[in-house]
Amino acid sequence: MSVLVPTMGALHKGHQALIKRARSMSKEVVVSIFINPLQFENAEDIEKYPRSPERDIQLATLAGATEIWMPDYEEIYPGEIKKLKASPIGNLFEGVSRPDHFDGVVTVVNRLFEIVKPESAIFGEKDFQQLQIIRHMGSKVEIIGVPTVREFDGLALSSRNIRLSETGRISANVIYRAMAAAKLAPSVAIAQEIINTTLSTDSGFKCDYAEIIDEDSFFLATDATQNKRAIIAGWIDGVRLIDNMRMGA
Ligand code: PAF
């Protein structure tokens, strides 16, 4: 059985954790590297997306990939594109500022599954909304989420982190600190208050959203909600950062 790790390249230790997890499950680990134009807002963003194919091959191989697949556009989208629609949570949070983004993600993930036919596929919890939307696709492929890999100070690994200035990089762990401080709060209201207060201590952080949601519906959590998660997005130095953390013990 093969396990697929879909990526858009620019690999780092976070992707390596996904590949290692795949390798612990199977001797056949396919890492796909495809920058999917359907999930970008404009041509400039696609152009700016970091590309490091040689380093990607090295990192993926070291982590245990047995096949590194770099399809071209025609291989993924031959002829007319059959666009899929993401589940309704695709319109919330990340979907507000990027309206077609999750439709693009489910469309490409579906194509990757059709071509590779994996038994399982691995995605990072770092993009938790994406992970849940992929789970909602109802595919026969088993979807496995892997916890976020963090820097020494809690900042979630991301290929965007290198775009932060020195002071921005120091500020950036405010997102992790806010969530960690709220994790064991006795109520949603108190957790939310802790998050808001912590984020406001850093003037360099421009918040987009910071909420505690139900992990499945992405509706705002109440105290009765079973599985609660803090989700935060914002900008530091103009670099958009997102992160999330399970709330409760
Ligand atoms: O998370 C990503 O890198 C991409 O959204 C994915 C899942 C590879 C689809 O292009």
CSV table of C-alpha atoms and ligand atoms in Angstrom, one decimal:
chain,number,residue,atom,x,y,z
A,1,MET,CA,0.0,0.0,0.0
A,2,SER,CA,1.3,3.5,-0.8
A,3,VAL,CA,1.1,6.6,1.3
A,4,LEU,CA,0.9,10.0,-0.3
A,5,VAL,CA,2.4,13.2,1.1
A,6,PRO,CA,1.1,16.0,-1.1
A,7,THR,CA,3.2,19.2,-1.0
A,8,MET,CA,3.9,22.3,-3.0
A,9,GLY,CA,7.7,22.0,-2.4
A,10,ALA,CA,9.9,24.4,-0.4
A,11,LEU,CA,10.1,21.6,2.0
A,12,HIS,CA,11.3,22.0,5.6
A,13,LYS,CA,11.3,20.0,8.8
A,14,GLY,CA,7.5,20.2,9.0
A,15,HIS,CA,7.2,18.3,5.7
A,16,GLN,CA,9.8,15.9,6.8
A,17,ALA,CA,7.7,15.0,9.8
A,18,LEU,CA,4.8,14.2,7.4
A,19,ILE,CA,7.1,12.0,5.3
A,20,LYS,CA,8.5,10.2,8.4
A,21,ARG,CA,5.0,9.5,9.6
A,22,ALA,CA,4.2,8.1,6.1
A,23,ARG,CA,7.3,6.0,6.2
A,24,SER,CA,6.4,4.6,9.6
A,25,MET,CA,3.2,3.3,8.0
A,26,SER,CA,4.5,2.0,4.6
A,27,LYS,CA,7.5,1.0,2.5
A,28,GLU,CA,6.0,3.0,-0.4
A,29,VAL,CA,5.9,6.8,0.3
A,30,VAL,CA,5.1,9.1,-2.6
A,31,VAL,CA,5.8,12.8,-2.1
A,32,SER,CA,4.2,15.0,-4.7
A,33,ILE,CA,5.5,18.4,-5.4
A,34,PHE,CA,3.1,20.5,-7.4
A,35,ILE,CA,2.4,24.2,-7.1
A,36,ASN,CA,-1.3,24.2,-7.8
A,37,PRO,CA,-2.4,27.4,-9.7
A,38,LEU,CA,-6.0,26.8,-8.7
A,39,GLN,CA,-5.4,27.6,-5.1
A,40,PHE,CA,-3.7,31.0,-5.6
A,41,GLU,CA,-5.5,34.3,-5.9
A,42,ASN,CA,-3.3,35.7,-8.7
A,43,ALA,CA,-0.4,35.0,-11.0
A,44,GLU,CA,2.0,37.1,-9.0
A,45,ASP,CA,1.5,34.9,-5.9
A,46,ILE,CA,2.3,31.8,-7.9
A,47,GLU,CA,5.4,33.5,-9.3
A,48,LYS,CA,6.5,34.5,-5.8
A,49,TYR,CA,6.0,31.0,-4.4
A,50,PRO,CA,9.4,29.7,-3.2
A,51,ARG,CA,10.9,26.9,-5.3
A,52,SER,CA,13.9,24.7,-4.3
A,53,PRO,CA,13.6,21.4,-6.2
A,54,GLU,CA,17.1,20.1,-5.5
A,55,ARG,CA,16.9,20.7,-1.8
A,56,ASP,CA,13.3,19.3,-1.8
A,57,ILE,CA,14.6,16.0,-3.3
A,58,GLN,CA,17.4,15.8,-0.7
A,59,LEU,CA,15.0,16.6,2.3
A,60,ALA,CA,12.3,14.2,1.1
A,61,THR,CA,14.8,11.4,0.4
A,62,LEU,CA,16.4,11.9,3.8
A,63,ALA,CA,13.0,11.7,5.5
A,64,GLY,CA,12.2,8.4,3.8
A,65,ALA,CA,10.4,9.2,0.5
A,66,THR,CA,10.6,6.4,-2.0
A,67,GLU,CA,9.2,8.4,-4.9
A,68,ILE,CA,9.3,12.1,-5.4
A,69,TRP,CA,6.8,13.0,-8.1
A,70,MET,CA,6.9,16.4,-9.7
A,71,PRO,CA,4.0,16.4,-12.2
A,72,ASP,CA,3.6,19.2,-14.7
A,73,TYR,CA,0.3,21.1,-15.2
A,74,GLU,CA,-0.9,18.9,-18.1
A,75,GLU,CA,-0.5,15.7,-16.0
A,76,ILE,CA,-2.7,17.1,-13.3
A,77,TYR,CA,-5.1,19.0,-15.4
A,78,PRO,CA,-5.4,17.5,-18.9
A,79,GLY,CA,-8.2,19.1,-20.8
A,80,GLU,CA,-11.0,20.7,-19.0
A,81,ILE,CA,-10.6,21.0,-15.3
A,82,LYS,CA,-13.3,19.3,-13.2
A,83,LYS,CA,-13.5,21.8,-10.3
A,84,LEU,CA,-14.7,20.5,-7.0
A,85,LYS,CA,-16.4,22.6,-4.3
A,86,ALA,CA,-15.0,22.6,-0.8
A,87,SER,CA,-17.3,21.9,2.2
A,88,PRO,CA,-19.0,25.0,3.6
A,89,ILE,CA,-16.3,25.6,6.1
A,90,GLY,CA,-14.2,26.6,3.1
A,91,ASN,CA,-16.1,30.0,3.2
A,92,LEU,CA,-15.0,30.8,6.7
A,93,PHE,CA,-11.7,32.2,8.2
A,94,GLU,CA,-9.0,31.5,5.6
A,95,GLY,CA,-11.7,31.3,3.0
A,96,VAL,CA,-12.9,34.9,3.7
A,97,SER,CA,-9.8,36.5,2.3
A,98,ARG,CA,-9.1,33.8,-0.3
A,99,PRO,CA,-12.6,32.9,-1.7
A,100,ASP,CA,-11.6,30.1,-4.2
A,101,HIS,CA,-8.6,28.8,-2.3
A,102,PHE,CA,-10.2,25.7,-0.8
A,103,ASP,CA,-12.0,24.8,-3.9
A,104,GLY,CA,-8.6,24.8,-5.6
A,105,VAL,CA,-7.2,22.6,-2.8
A,106,VAL,CA,-9.9,19.9,-2.9
A,107,THR,CA,-9.7,19.9,-6.7
A,108,VAL,CA,-6.0,19.2,-6.8
A,109,VAL,CA,-6.1,16.8,-3.8
A,110,ASN,CA,-8.8,14.8,-5.7
A,111,ARG,CA,-6.6,14.7,-8.8
A,112,LEU,CA,-3.6,13.6,-6.8
A,113,PHE,CA,-5.7,10.8,-5.3
A,114,GLU,CA,-7.1,9.7,-8.7
A,115,ILE,CA,-3.6,9.5,-10.1
A,116,VAL,CA,-1.6,8.0,-7.2
A,117,LYS,CA,-4.4,5.9,-5.8
A,118,PRO,CA,-2.8,5.9,-2.3
A,119,GLU,CA,-4.3,4.0,0.6
A,120,SER,CA,-3.6,6.9,3.0
A,121,ALA,CA,-2.5,10.6,2.7
A,122,ILE,CA,-0.8,12.7,5.2
A,123,PHE,CA,-1.4,16.4,5.9
A,124,GLY,CA,-0.1,18.8,8.5
A,125,GLU,CA,-2.3,20.1,11.3
A,126,LYS,CA,-0.6,23.5,10.8
A,127,ASP,CA,-3.2,24.1,8.0
A,128,PHE,CA,-6.0,22.8,10.2
A,129,GLN,CA,-8.9,24.2,8.2
A,130,GLN,CA,-7.4,22.6,5.1
A,131,LEU,CA,-7.0,19.3,6.9
A,132,GLN,CA,-10.7,19.3,8.0
A,133,ILE,CA,-11.9,20.3,4.5
A,134,ILE,CA,-10.0,17.4,3.0
A,135,ARG,CA,-11.5,15.1,5.6
A,136,HIS,CA,-14.9,16.4,4.6
A,137,MET,CA,-14.2,15.4,0.9
A,138,GLY,CA,-15.5,12.0,1.8
A,139,SER,CA,-12.7,10.3,-0.1
A,140,LYS,CA,-12.0,6.6,0.4
A,141,VAL,CA,-8.3,7.6,1.1
A,142,GLU,CA,-7.5,7.5,4.8
A,143,ILE,CA,-6.6,11.1,5.8
A,144,ILE,CA,-4.0,11.4,8.6
A,145,GLY,CA,-3.2,14.7,10.3
A,146,VAL,CA,0.3,15.2,11.8
A,147,PRO,CA,0.9,17.7,14.7
A,148,THR,CA,2.6,20.9,13.8
A,149,VAL,CA,6.4,21.1,14.1
A,150,ARG,CA,7.6,24.2,16.0
A,151,GLU,CA,10.7,26.2,16.4
A,152,PHE,CA,12.4,26.3,19.9
A,153,ASP,CA,10.1,29.2,20.9
A,154,GLY,CA,6.9,27.7,19.7
A,155,LEU,CA,6.6,29.4,16.3
A,156,ALA,CA,5.1,27.0,13.8
A,157,LEU,CA,7.5,26.0,11.0
A,158,SER,CA,6.5,27.6,7.7
A,159,SER,CA,8.3,28.5,4.5
A,160,ARG,CA,7.2,32.1,5.2
A,161,ASN,CA,9.1,32.5,8.4
A,162,ILE,CA,12.3,33.4,6.5
A,163,ARG,CA,10.6,36.5,5.2
A,164,LEU,CA,10.3,37.9,8.8
A,165,SER,CA,12.7,40.6,9.9
A,166,GLU,CA,14.9,40.0,13.0
A,167,THR,CA,12.4,41.8,15.3
A,168,GLY,CA,9.4,40.3,13.5
A,169,ARG,CA,10.9,36.8,14.1
A,170,ILE,CA,11.1,37.6,17.8
A,171,SER,CA,7.5,38.9,17.9
A,172,ALA,CA,6.2,36.0,15.9
A,173,ASN,CA,6.0,33.6,18.8
A,174,VAL,CA,3.2,35.8,20.3
A,175,ILE,CA,0.8,33.5,18.4
A,176,TYR,CA,2.0,30.4,20.2
A,177,ARG,CA,2.3,32.1,23.5
A,178,ALA,CA,-1.4,33.3,23.3
A,179,MET,CA,-2.7,29.8,22.5
A,180,ALA,CA,-0.5,28.1,25.1
A,181,ALA,CA,-1.5,30.5,27.8
A,182,ALA,CA,-5.2,29.9,27.0
A,183,LYS,CA,-5.1,26.1,26.6
A,184,LEU,CA,-6.2,25.2,30.1
A,185,ALA,CA,-8.5,28.1,30.8
A,186,PRO,CA,-11.7,27.1,32.6
A,187,SER,CA,-14.1,28.5,30.0
A,188,VAL,CA,-14.2,29.6,26.4
A,189,ALA,CA,-14.7,33.2,27.4
A,190,ILE,CA,-11.6,33.2,29.6
A,191,ALA,CA,-9.5,31.4,27.0
A,192,GLN,CA,-10.6,34.0,24.4
A,193,GLU,CA,-9.8,36.9,26.8
A,194,ILE,CA,-6.3,35.4,27.4
A,195,ILE,CA,-5.7,35.1,23.7
A,196,ASN,CA,-6.8,38.7,22.9
A,197,THR,CA,-4.8,40.1,25.8
A,198,THR,CA,-1.7,38.2,24.9
A,199,LEU,CA,-1.9,39.2,21.2
A,200,SER,CA,-2.4,42.8,22.1
A,201,THR,CA,0.9,42.9,24.0
A,202,ASP,CA,2.7,42.8,20.7
A,203,SER,CA,2.2,45.9,18.6
A,204,GLY,CA,3.9,44.3,15.6
A,205,PHE,CA,1.1,41.7,15.3
A,206,LYS,CA,-1.8,42.7,13.1
A,207,CYS,CA,-4.6,40.3,13.8
A,208,ASP,CA,-6.9,38.9,11.1
A,209,TYR,CA,-8.8,36.5,13.3
A,210,ALA,CA,-8.3,34.8,16.7
A,211,GLU,CA,-11.1,32.5,17.7
A,212,ILE,CA,-11.9,29.3,19.5
A,213,ILE,CA,-13.9,27.0,17.3
A,214,ASP,CA,-15.5,23.6,17.1
A,215,GLU,CA,-13.0,21.4,15.3
A,216,ASP,CA,-15.5,19.9,13.0
A,217,SER,CA,-18.0,22.6,12.1
A,218,PHE,CA,-15.7,25.6,12.6
A,219,PHE,CA,-18.6,27.4,14.4
A,220,LEU,CA,-17.5,29.4,17.4
A,221,ALA,CA,-17.1,27.1,20.4
A,222,THR,CA,-19.2,27.2,23.5
A,223,ASP,CA,-18.3,25.6,26.8
A,224,ALA,CA,-20.4,22.6,25.8
A,225,THR,CA,-18.3,22.0,22.6
A,226,GLN,CA,-16.4,18.8,22.8
A,227,ASN,CA,-13.4,19.4,20.6
A,228,LYS,CA,-12.3,23.0,20.8
A,229,ARG,CA,-9.4,24.6,18.9
A,230,ALA,CA,-7.9,28.1,18.9
A,231,ILE,CA,-7.2,29.3,15.4
A,232,ILE,CA,-5.2,32.5,14.8
A,233,ALA,CA,-4.1,34.4,11.7
A,234,GLY,CA,-2.5,37.7,11.3
A,235,TRP,CA,0.4,39.6,9.8
A,236,ILE,CA,3.9,40.5,11.1
A,237,ASP,CA,6.1,42.6,8.8
A,238,GLY,CA,3.4,42.1,6.2
A,239,VAL,CA,3.9,38.3,6.3
A,240,ARG,CA,0.7,36.4,6.9
A,241,LEU,CA,1.1,33.7,9.7
A,242,ILE,CA,-1.5,31.2,10.7
A,243,ASP,CA,-1.5,28.7,13.6
A,244,ASN,CA,-3.9,26.6,15.8
A,245,MET,CA,-3.9,24.6,19.0
A,246,ARG,CA,-6.3,22.1,20.6
A,247,MET,CA,-7.8,23.7,23.7
A,248,GLY,CA,-8.2,21.7,26.9
A,249,ALA,CA,-6.1,19.1,28.6
B,1,PAF,O1,-0.7,22.3,1.9
B,1,PAF,C1,-0.3,22.3,0.8
B,1,PAF,O2,0.9,22.4,0.6
B,1,PAF,C2,-1.2,22.3,-0.4
B,1,PAF,O3,-2.4,23.1,-0.1
B,1,PAF,C3,-1.6,20.9,-0.9
B,1,PAF,C4,-2.4,20.1,0.2
B,1,PAF,C5,-0.3,20.2,-1.3
B,1,PAF,C6,-2.5,21.0,-2.1
B,1,PAF,O4,-1.9,21.7,-3.1
